[in-house]
Amino acid sequence: EFLGELRSRFLEDAASDARRTAIFDKIVGRLSEDPDEADLWETGPSQGRTMSEIGRQWDMYVIETLDSIEKRAQMKDTDGNPRVSHVYRTGALKRSTDLNDYLGRHRVRVLYNAMGQAVEIILKAPDGSVVTEYNRASFDPNSDQAPAAALSAKYDTARRATVKAKQNPDQKQLYNTRGAVEGLLEQVMDTVSGSIAAQEKGSKSTLPELDDLEKMSLEQVLDH
């Protein structure tokens, strides 16, 4: 019922461009899958995200961001260039880490202090503009959830929520799951709509054609 409502809401004008439906189905299909071992581990008791002490949210966000970047360390973009690069200070300490998407566009930069600790995370849109800059001060110490402006982070949040809902479908968890999934789809569909509108006005669109979308992995879609 919930997914049916979302389909009606986000795909009411999908007939105008089948790419909207393809992206929606790819995301919802993955969120609806039964959890695998990795999903269960991430949502296990030791992975709880209810800490509200000052700084703990930032520390967790940094760990998750760097882990996400590390998973792409051996990947290359479509031109064969590494997607992850580092700039070092004297003494082999990192000054910054950059992550590009699969098309080679700069999407994330992590800045480190003189001790090699991450102090700022900058998220960028496909056109290179800065979407959000996060640092320790960005986090509300009373919040139990780190911000997730990047689509990949929003997807991770939504996936954890759907797994928890399968494990414990009480009203509170279902409410949280609905919010996480809606937040993800709202940002994705707003981005897709903007690309389609720009293309209809004659501008060059960054949105792949339908045949390409259907061949792309979910990660590639979210990176795009």
PDB file of C-alpha atoms in Angstrom:
ATOM      1  CA  GLU A   1       0.000   0.000   0.000  1.00  0.00           C
ATOM      2  CA  PHE A   2       2.756   2.429   0.946  1.00  0.00           C
ATOM      3  CA  LEU A   3       4.732   1.779  -2.240  1.00  0.00           C
ATOM      4  CA  GLY A   4       1.541   2.069  -4.287  1.00  0.00           C
ATOM      5  CA  GLU A   5       0.965   5.530  -2.816  1.00  0.00           C
ATOM      6  CA  LEU A   6       4.529   6.521  -3.645  1.00  0.00           C
ATOM      7  CA  ARG A   7       4.160   5.298  -7.216  1.00  0.00           C
ATOM      8  CA  SER A   8       1.017   7.384  -7.673  1.00  0.00           C
ATOM      9  CA  ARG A   9       2.697  10.401  -6.117  1.00  0.00           C
ATOM     10  CA  PHE A  10       6.024  10.347  -7.932  1.00  0.00           C
ATOM     11  CA  LEU A  11       4.989   8.855 -11.262  1.00  0.00           C
ATOM     12  CA  GLU A  12       1.752  10.712 -11.954  1.00  0.00           C
ATOM     13  CA  ASP A  13       3.313  12.284 -15.040  1.00  0.00           C
ATOM     14  CA  ALA A  14       5.752   9.471 -15.784  1.00  0.00           C
ATOM     15  CA  ALA A  15       4.166   8.838 -19.178  1.00  0.00           C
ATOM     16  CA  SER A  16       6.015  11.905 -20.460  1.00  0.00           C
ATOM     17  CA  ASP A  17       9.395  10.244 -19.876  1.00  0.00           C
ATOM     18  CA  ALA A  18       9.923   6.534 -19.165  1.00  0.00           C
ATOM     19  CA  ARG A  19      13.224   7.283 -17.441  1.00  0.00           C
ATOM     20  CA  ARG A  20      11.351   8.413 -14.339  1.00  0.00           C
ATOM     21  CA  THR A  21       9.681   5.008 -14.063  1.00  0.00           C
ATOM     22  CA  ALA A  22      12.931   3.145 -14.716  1.00  0.00           C
ATOM     23  CA  ILE A  23      14.744   4.978 -11.923  1.00  0.00           C
ATOM     24  CA  PHE A  24      11.823   4.677  -9.509  1.00  0.00           C
ATOM     25  CA  ASP A  25      11.531   0.927 -10.112  1.00  0.00           C
ATOM     26  CA  LYS A  26      15.277   0.385  -9.720  1.00  0.00           C
ATOM     27  CA  ILE A  27      15.326   2.112  -6.328  1.00  0.00           C
ATOM     28  CA  VAL A  28      12.097   0.627  -4.959  1.00  0.00           C
ATOM     29  CA  GLY A  29      13.052  -2.814  -6.225  1.00  0.00           C
ATOM     30  CA  ARG A  30      16.265  -2.768  -4.212  1.00  0.00           C
ATOM     31  CA  LEU A  31      14.616  -1.335  -1.110  1.00  0.00           C
ATOM     32  CA  SER A  32      12.000  -4.104  -1.270  1.00  0.00           C
ATOM     33  CA  GLU A  33      14.526  -6.942  -1.405  1.00  0.00           C
ATOM     34  CA  ASP A  34      14.969  -9.204   1.586  1.00  0.00           C
ATOM     35  CA  PRO A  35      18.030  -8.196   3.628  1.00  0.00           C
ATOM     36  CA  ASP A  36      21.327  -9.955   2.993  1.00  0.00           C
ATOM     37  CA  GLU A  37      24.066 -10.558   5.584  1.00  0.00           C
ATOM     38  CA  ALA A  38      25.574  -7.106   5.080  1.00  0.00           C
ATOM     39  CA  ASP A  39      22.183  -5.435   5.588  1.00  0.00           C
ATOM     40  CA  LEU A  40      21.586  -7.413   8.782  1.00  0.00           C
ATOM     41  CA  TRP A  41      25.034  -6.542  10.124  1.00  0.00           C
ATOM     42  CA  GLU A  42      24.554  -2.811   9.495  1.00  0.00           C
ATOM     43  CA  THR A  43      21.251  -2.801  11.370  1.00  0.00           C
ATOM     44  CA  GLY A  44      22.391  -5.079  14.196  1.00  0.00           C
ATOM     45  CA  PRO A  45      22.455  -4.016  17.858  1.00  0.00           C
ATOM     46  CA  SER A  46      26.099  -2.932  17.718  1.00  0.00           C
ATOM     47  CA  GLN A  47      25.363  -0.586  14.817  1.00  0.00           C
ATOM     48  CA  GLY A  48      22.661   1.463  16.541  1.00  0.00           C
ATOM     49  CA  ARG A  49      22.566   5.164  15.748  1.00  0.00           C
ATOM     50  CA  THR A  50      20.813   6.576  18.799  1.00  0.00           C
ATOM     51  CA  MET A  51      23.810   8.340  20.425  1.00  0.00           C
ATOM     52  CA  SER A  52      23.264  12.045  20.966  1.00  0.00           C
ATOM     53  CA  GLU A  53      26.499  13.113  22.683  1.00  0.00           C
ATOM     54  CA  ILE A  54      28.252  16.100  21.135  1.00  0.00           C
ATOM     55  CA  GLY A  55      30.547  14.972  18.364  1.00  0.00           C
ATOM     56  CA  ARG A  56      29.482  11.331  18.232  1.00  0.00           C
ATOM     57  CA  GLN A  57      27.197  11.917  15.272  1.00  0.00           C
ATOM     58  CA  TRP A  58      29.974  13.646  13.361  1.00  0.00           C
ATOM     59  CA  ASP A  59      32.420  10.839  14.137  1.00  0.00           C
ATOM     60  CA  MET A  60      29.955   8.254  12.830  1.00  0.00           C
ATOM     61  CA  TYR A  61      29.267  10.298   9.697  1.00  0.00           C
ATOM     62  CA  VAL A  62      32.999  10.574   8.978  1.00  0.00           C
ATOM     63  CA  ILE A  63      33.477   6.816   9.420  1.00  0.00           C
ATOM     64  CA  GLU A  64      30.587   6.019   7.085  1.00  0.00           C
ATOM     65  CA  THR A  65      31.726   8.554   4.472  1.00  0.00           C
ATOM     66  CA  LEU A  66      35.327   7.333   4.431  1.00  0.00           C
ATOM     67  CA  ASP A  67      34.150   3.726   4.318  1.00  0.00           C
ATOM     68  CA  SER A  68      31.924   4.550   1.338  1.00  0.00           C
ATOM     69  CA  ILE A  69      34.852   6.236  -0.429  1.00  0.00           C
ATOM     70  CA  GLU A  70      37.185   3.325   0.346  1.00  0.00           C
ATOM     71  CA  LYS A  71      34.769   0.889  -1.304  1.00  0.00           C
ATOM     72  CA  ARG A  72      35.315   2.828  -4.552  1.00  0.00           C
ATOM     73  CA  ALA A  73      39.099   3.178  -4.184  1.00  0.00           C
ATOM     74  CA  GLN A  74      39.860   0.601  -6.882  1.00  0.00           C
ATOM     75  CA  MET A  75      37.143   1.768  -9.277  1.00  0.00           C
ATOM     76  CA  LYS A  76      37.770   3.813 -12.425  1.00  0.00           C
ATOM     77  CA  ASP A  77      35.545   6.212 -14.323  1.00  0.00           C
ATOM     78  CA  THR A  78      34.500   5.757 -17.928  1.00  0.00           C
ATOM     79  CA  ASP A  79      37.784   7.325 -19.103  1.00  0.00           C
ATOM     80  CA  GLY A  80      39.846   4.866 -17.057  1.00  0.00           C
ATOM     81  CA  ASN A  81      40.865   7.351 -14.361  1.00  0.00           C
ATOM     82  CA  PRO A  82      40.784   6.418 -10.644  1.00  0.00           C
ATOM     83  CA  ARG A  83      37.620   7.621  -8.918  1.00  0.00           C
ATOM     84  CA  VAL A  84      39.416   8.232  -5.621  1.00  0.00           C
ATOM     85  CA  SER A  85      42.494  10.432  -5.177  1.00  0.00           C
ATOM     86  CA  HIS A  86      44.401  11.863  -2.214  1.00  0.00           C
ATOM     87  CA  VAL A  87      46.594  14.906  -1.597  1.00  0.00           C
ATOM     88  CA  TYR A  88      49.217  14.489   1.144  1.00  0.00           C
ATOM     89  CA  ARG A  89      50.998  16.804   3.524  1.00  0.00           C
ATOM     90  CA  THR A  90      54.649  16.363   4.468  1.00  0.00           C
ATOM     91  CA  GLY A  91      54.915  13.235   6.556  1.00  0.00           C
ATOM     92  CA  ALA A  92      52.378  11.191   4.587  1.00  0.00           C
ATOM     93  CA  LEU A  93      49.365  12.683   6.368  1.00  0.00           C
ATOM     94  CA  LYS A  94      46.405  13.373   4.090  1.00  0.00           C
ATOM     95  CA  ARG A  95      45.424  16.928   3.252  1.00  0.00           C
ATOM     96  CA  SER A  96      42.330  15.962   1.242  1.00  0.00           C
ATOM     97  CA  THR A  97      40.500  13.050  -0.388  1.00  0.00           C
ATOM     98  CA  ASP A  98      38.406  13.406  -3.536  1.00  0.00           C
ATOM     99  CA  LEU A  99      35.730  11.090  -4.922  1.00  0.00           C
ATOM    100  CA  ASN A 100      34.502  11.305  -8.500  1.00  0.00           C
ATOM    101  CA  ASP A 101      31.442   9.552  -9.873  1.00  0.00           C
ATOM    102  CA  TYR A 102      31.653   6.961 -12.637  1.00  0.00           C
ATOM    103  CA  LEU A 103      31.629   9.727 -15.277  1.00  0.00           C
ATOM    104  CA  GLY A 104      34.594  11.467 -13.666  1.00  0.00           C
ATOM    105  CA  ARG A 105      32.660  14.342 -12.088  1.00  0.00           C
ATOM    106  CA  HIS A 106      33.892  15.577  -8.708  1.00  0.00           C
ATOM    107  CA  ARG A 107      31.264  14.713  -6.082  1.00  0.00           C
ATOM    108  CA  VAL A 108      32.901  14.576  -2.623  1.00  0.00           C
ATOM    109  CA  ARG A 109      35.922  16.180  -0.960  1.00  0.00           C
ATOM    110  CA  VAL A 110      37.131  15.359   2.547  1.00  0.00           C
ATOM    111  CA  LEU A 111      39.491  17.868   4.197  1.00  0.00           C
ATOM    112  CA  TYR A 112      41.863  16.869   7.015  1.00  0.00           C
ATOM    113  CA  ASN A 113      43.635  18.888   9.701  1.00  0.00           C
ATOM    114  CA  ALA A 114      47.379  18.803  10.387  1.00  0.00           C
ATOM    115  CA  MET A 115      46.912  15.665  12.488  1.00  0.00           C
ATOM    116  CA  GLY A 116      45.233  13.780   9.664  1.00  0.00           C
ATOM    117  CA  GLN A 117      41.728  13.969  11.151  1.00  0.00           C
ATOM    118  CA  ALA A 118      38.765  14.690   8.864  1.00  0.00           C
ATOM    119  CA  VAL A 119      37.395  18.148   9.654  1.00  0.00           C
ATOM    120  CA  GLU A 120      35.087  18.895   6.735  1.00  0.00           C
ATOM    121  CA  ILE A 121      33.129  16.962   4.110  1.00  0.00           C
ATOM    122  CA  ILE A 122      31.989  18.784   0.974  1.00  0.00           C
ATOM    123  CA  LEU A 123      29.286  17.308  -1.256  1.00  0.00           C
ATOM    124  CA  LYS A 124      28.886  18.497  -4.843  1.00  0.00           C
ATOM    125  CA  ALA A 125      26.164  18.286  -7.476  1.00  0.00           C
ATOM    126  CA  PRO A 126      26.879  16.790 -10.936  1.00  0.00           C
ATOM    127  CA  ASP A 127      27.528  20.302 -12.320  1.00  0.00           C
ATOM    128  CA  GLY A 128      30.279  20.857  -9.753  1.00  0.00           C
ATOM    129  CA  SER A 129      28.378  23.267  -7.507  1.00  0.00           C
ATOM    130  CA  VAL A 130      28.629  22.731  -3.752  1.00  0.00           C
ATOM    131  CA  VAL A 131      25.489  21.156  -2.312  1.00  0.00           C
ATOM    132  CA  THR A 132      26.441  20.988   1.341  1.00  0.00           C
ATOM    133  CA  GLU A 133      29.468  21.414   3.594  1.00  0.00           C
ATOM    134  CA  TYR A 134      29.520  19.394   6.800  1.00  0.00           C
ATOM    135  CA  ASN A 135      31.759  19.698   9.838  1.00  0.00           C
ATOM    136  CA  ARG A 136      31.425  18.872  13.530  1.00  0.00           C
ATOM    137  CA  ALA A 137      29.426  22.046  14.187  1.00  0.00           C
ATOM    138  CA  SER A 138      26.849  21.042  11.568  1.00  0.00           C
ATOM    139  CA  PHE A 139      25.451  18.308  13.790  1.00  0.00           C
ATOM    140  CA  ASP A 140      22.686  18.811  16.293  1.00  0.00           C
ATOM    141  CA  PRO A 141      23.875  17.008  19.445  1.00  0.00           C
ATOM    142  CA  ASN A 142      20.256  16.035  20.202  1.00  0.00           C
ATOM    143  CA  SER A 143      19.708  14.410  16.846  1.00  0.00           C
ATOM    144  CA  ASP A 144      19.925  10.641  16.473  1.00  0.00           C
ATOM    145  CA  GLN A 145      20.608  10.802  12.760  1.00  0.00           C
ATOM    146  CA  ALA A 146      23.455  12.230  10.734  1.00  0.00           C
ATOM    147  CA  PRO A 147      22.535  14.454   7.788  1.00  0.00           C
ATOM    148  CA  ALA A 148      22.409  12.693   4.455  1.00  0.00           C
ATOM    149  CA  ALA A 149      22.384  15.154   1.585  1.00  0.00           C
ATOM    150  CA  ALA A 150      24.192  12.883  -0.856  1.00  0.00           C
ATOM    151  CA  LEU A 151      21.848  10.524  -2.667  1.00  0.00           C
ATOM    152  CA  SER A 152      24.010   7.533  -1.806  1.00  0.00           C
ATOM    153  CA  ALA A 153      23.793   8.426   1.884  1.00  0.00           C
ATOM    154  CA  LYS A 154      20.034   8.945   1.638  1.00  0.00           C
ATOM    155  CA  TYR A 155      19.751   5.536  -0.017  1.00  0.00           C
ATOM    156  CA  ASP A 156      21.789   3.913   2.776  1.00  0.00           C
ATOM    157  CA  THR A 157      19.486   5.507   5.348  1.00  0.00           C
ATOM    158  CA  ALA A 158      16.375   4.320   3.503  1.00  0.00           C
ATOM    159  CA  ARG A 159      17.769   0.806   3.091  1.00  0.00           C
ATOM    160  CA  ARG A 160      18.563   0.487   6.794  1.00  0.00           C
ATOM    161  CA  ALA A 161      15.071   1.704   7.599  1.00  0.00           C
ATOM    162  CA  THR A 162      13.376  -0.830   5.296  1.00  0.00           C
ATOM    163  CA  VAL A 163      15.459  -3.661   6.757  1.00  0.00           C
ATOM    164  CA  LYS A 164      14.502  -2.618  10.284  1.00  0.00           C
ATOM    165  CA  ALA A 165      10.851  -2.435   9.247  1.00  0.00           C
ATOM    166  CA  LYS A 166      11.010  -6.030   8.005  1.00  0.00           C
ATOM    167  CA  GLN A 167      12.521  -7.088  11.317  1.00  0.00           C
ATOM    168  CA  ASN A 168      10.268  -5.037  13.577  1.00  0.00           C
ATOM    169  CA  PRO A 169       7.213  -3.601  11.767  1.00  0.00           C
ATOM    170  CA  ASP A 170       5.868  -1.509  14.636  1.00  0.00           C
ATOM    171  CA  GLN A 171       4.226   1.861  14.024  1.00  0.00           C
ATOM    172  CA  LYS A 172       7.264   3.940  14.974  1.00  0.00           C
ATOM    173  CA  GLN A 173       9.601   2.037  12.671  1.00  0.00           C
ATOM    174  CA  LEU A 174       7.105   2.089   9.812  1.00  0.00           C
ATOM    175  CA  TYR A 175       6.755   5.852  10.262  1.00  0.00           C
ATOM    176  CA  ASN A 176      10.548   6.301  10.198  1.00  0.00           C
ATOM    177  CA  THR A 177      10.834   4.047   7.166  1.00  0.00           C
ATOM    178  CA  ARG A 178       8.211   5.981   5.259  1.00  0.00           C
ATOM    179  CA  GLY A 179      10.026   9.240   5.968  1.00  0.00           C
ATOM    180  CA  ALA A 180      13.394   7.853   4.877  1.00  0.00           C
ATOM    181  CA  VAL A 181      12.046   6.376   1.637  1.00  0.00           C
ATOM    182  CA  GLU A 182      10.050   9.503   0.797  1.00  0.00           C
ATOM    183  CA  GLY A 183      13.097  11.685   1.466  1.00  0.00           C
ATOM    184  CA  LEU A 184      15.202   9.615  -0.904  1.00  0.00           C
ATOM    185  CA  LEU A 185      12.605   9.529  -3.676  1.00  0.00           C
ATOM    186  CA  GLU A 186      11.824  13.228  -3.359  1.00  0.00           C
ATOM    187  CA  GLN A 187      15.442  14.185  -3.947  1.00  0.00           C
ATOM    188  CA  VAL A 188      15.926  11.665  -6.750  1.00  0.00           C
ATOM    189  CA  MET A 189      12.739  12.604  -8.580  1.00  0.00           C
ATOM    190  CA  ASP A 190      13.346  16.334  -8.156  1.00  0.00           C
ATOM    191  CA  THR A 191      16.785  15.857  -9.727  1.00  0.00           C
ATOM    192  CA  VAL A 192      15.344  13.753 -12.561  1.00  0.00           C
ATOM    193  CA  SER A 193      12.556  16.266 -13.212  1.00  0.00           C
ATOM    194  CA  GLY A 194      15.070  19.102 -13.366  1.00  0.00           C
ATOM    195  CA  SER A 195      17.206  17.229 -15.887  1.00  0.00           C
ATOM    196  CA  ILE A 196      14.199  16.381 -18.040  1.00  0.00           C
ATOM    197  CA  ALA A 197      12.932  19.970 -17.947  1.00  0.00           C
ATOM    198  CA  ALA A 198      16.360  21.286 -18.946  1.00  0.00           C
ATOM    199  CA  GLN A 199      16.510  18.832 -21.825  1.00  0.00           C
ATOM    200  CA  GLU A 200      13.058  19.855 -23.042  1.00  0.00           C
ATOM    201  CA  LYS A 201      14.267  23.468 -23.135  1.00  0.00           C
ATOM    202  CA  GLY A 202      17.156  22.498 -25.349  1.00  0.00           C
ATOM    203  CA  SER A 203      19.865  22.245 -22.721  1.00  0.00           C
ATOM    204  CA  LYS A 204      22.243  19.311 -22.561  1.00  0.00           C
ATOM    205  CA  SER A 205      20.904  16.771 -20.071  1.00  0.00           C
ATOM    206  CA  THR A 206      23.087  14.758 -17.688  1.00  0.00           C
ATOM    207  CA  LEU A 207      20.349  12.127 -17.472  1.00  0.00           C
ATOM    208  CA  PRO A 208      21.212   8.956 -19.439  1.00  0.00           C
ATOM    209  CA  GLU A 209      18.853   7.613 -22.067  1.00  0.00           C
ATOM    210  CA  LEU A 210      16.441   4.817 -21.112  1.00  0.00           C
ATOM    211  CA  ASP A 211      18.494   2.001 -22.631  1.00  0.00           C
ATOM    212  CA  ASP A 212      21.565   3.122 -20.692  1.00  0.00           C
ATOM    213  CA  LEU A 213      19.625   3.520 -17.443  1.00  0.00           C
ATOM    214  CA  GLU A 214      18.315  -0.017 -17.632  1.00  0.00           C
ATOM    215  CA  LYS A 215      21.884  -1.339 -17.931  1.00  0.00           C
ATOM    216  CA  MET A 216      23.226   0.761 -15.054  1.00  0.00           C
ATOM    217  CA  SER A 217      23.572  -0.471 -11.489  1.00  0.00           C
ATOM    218  CA  LEU A 218      21.744   1.357  -8.727  1.00  0.00           C
ATOM    219  CA  GLU A 219      25.063   2.764  -7.528  1.00  0.00           C
ATOM    220  CA  GLN A 220      25.728   4.252 -10.960  1.00  0.00           C
ATOM    221  CA  VAL A 221      22.253   5.783 -11.046  1.00  0.00           C
ATOM    222  CA  LEU A 222      22.699   7.420  -7.638  1.00  0.00           C
ATOM    223  CA  ASP A 223      26.219   8.620  -8.498  1.00  0.00           C
ATOM    224  CA  HIS A 224      24.889  10.153 -11.700  1.00  0.00           C
TER     225      HIS A 224
END
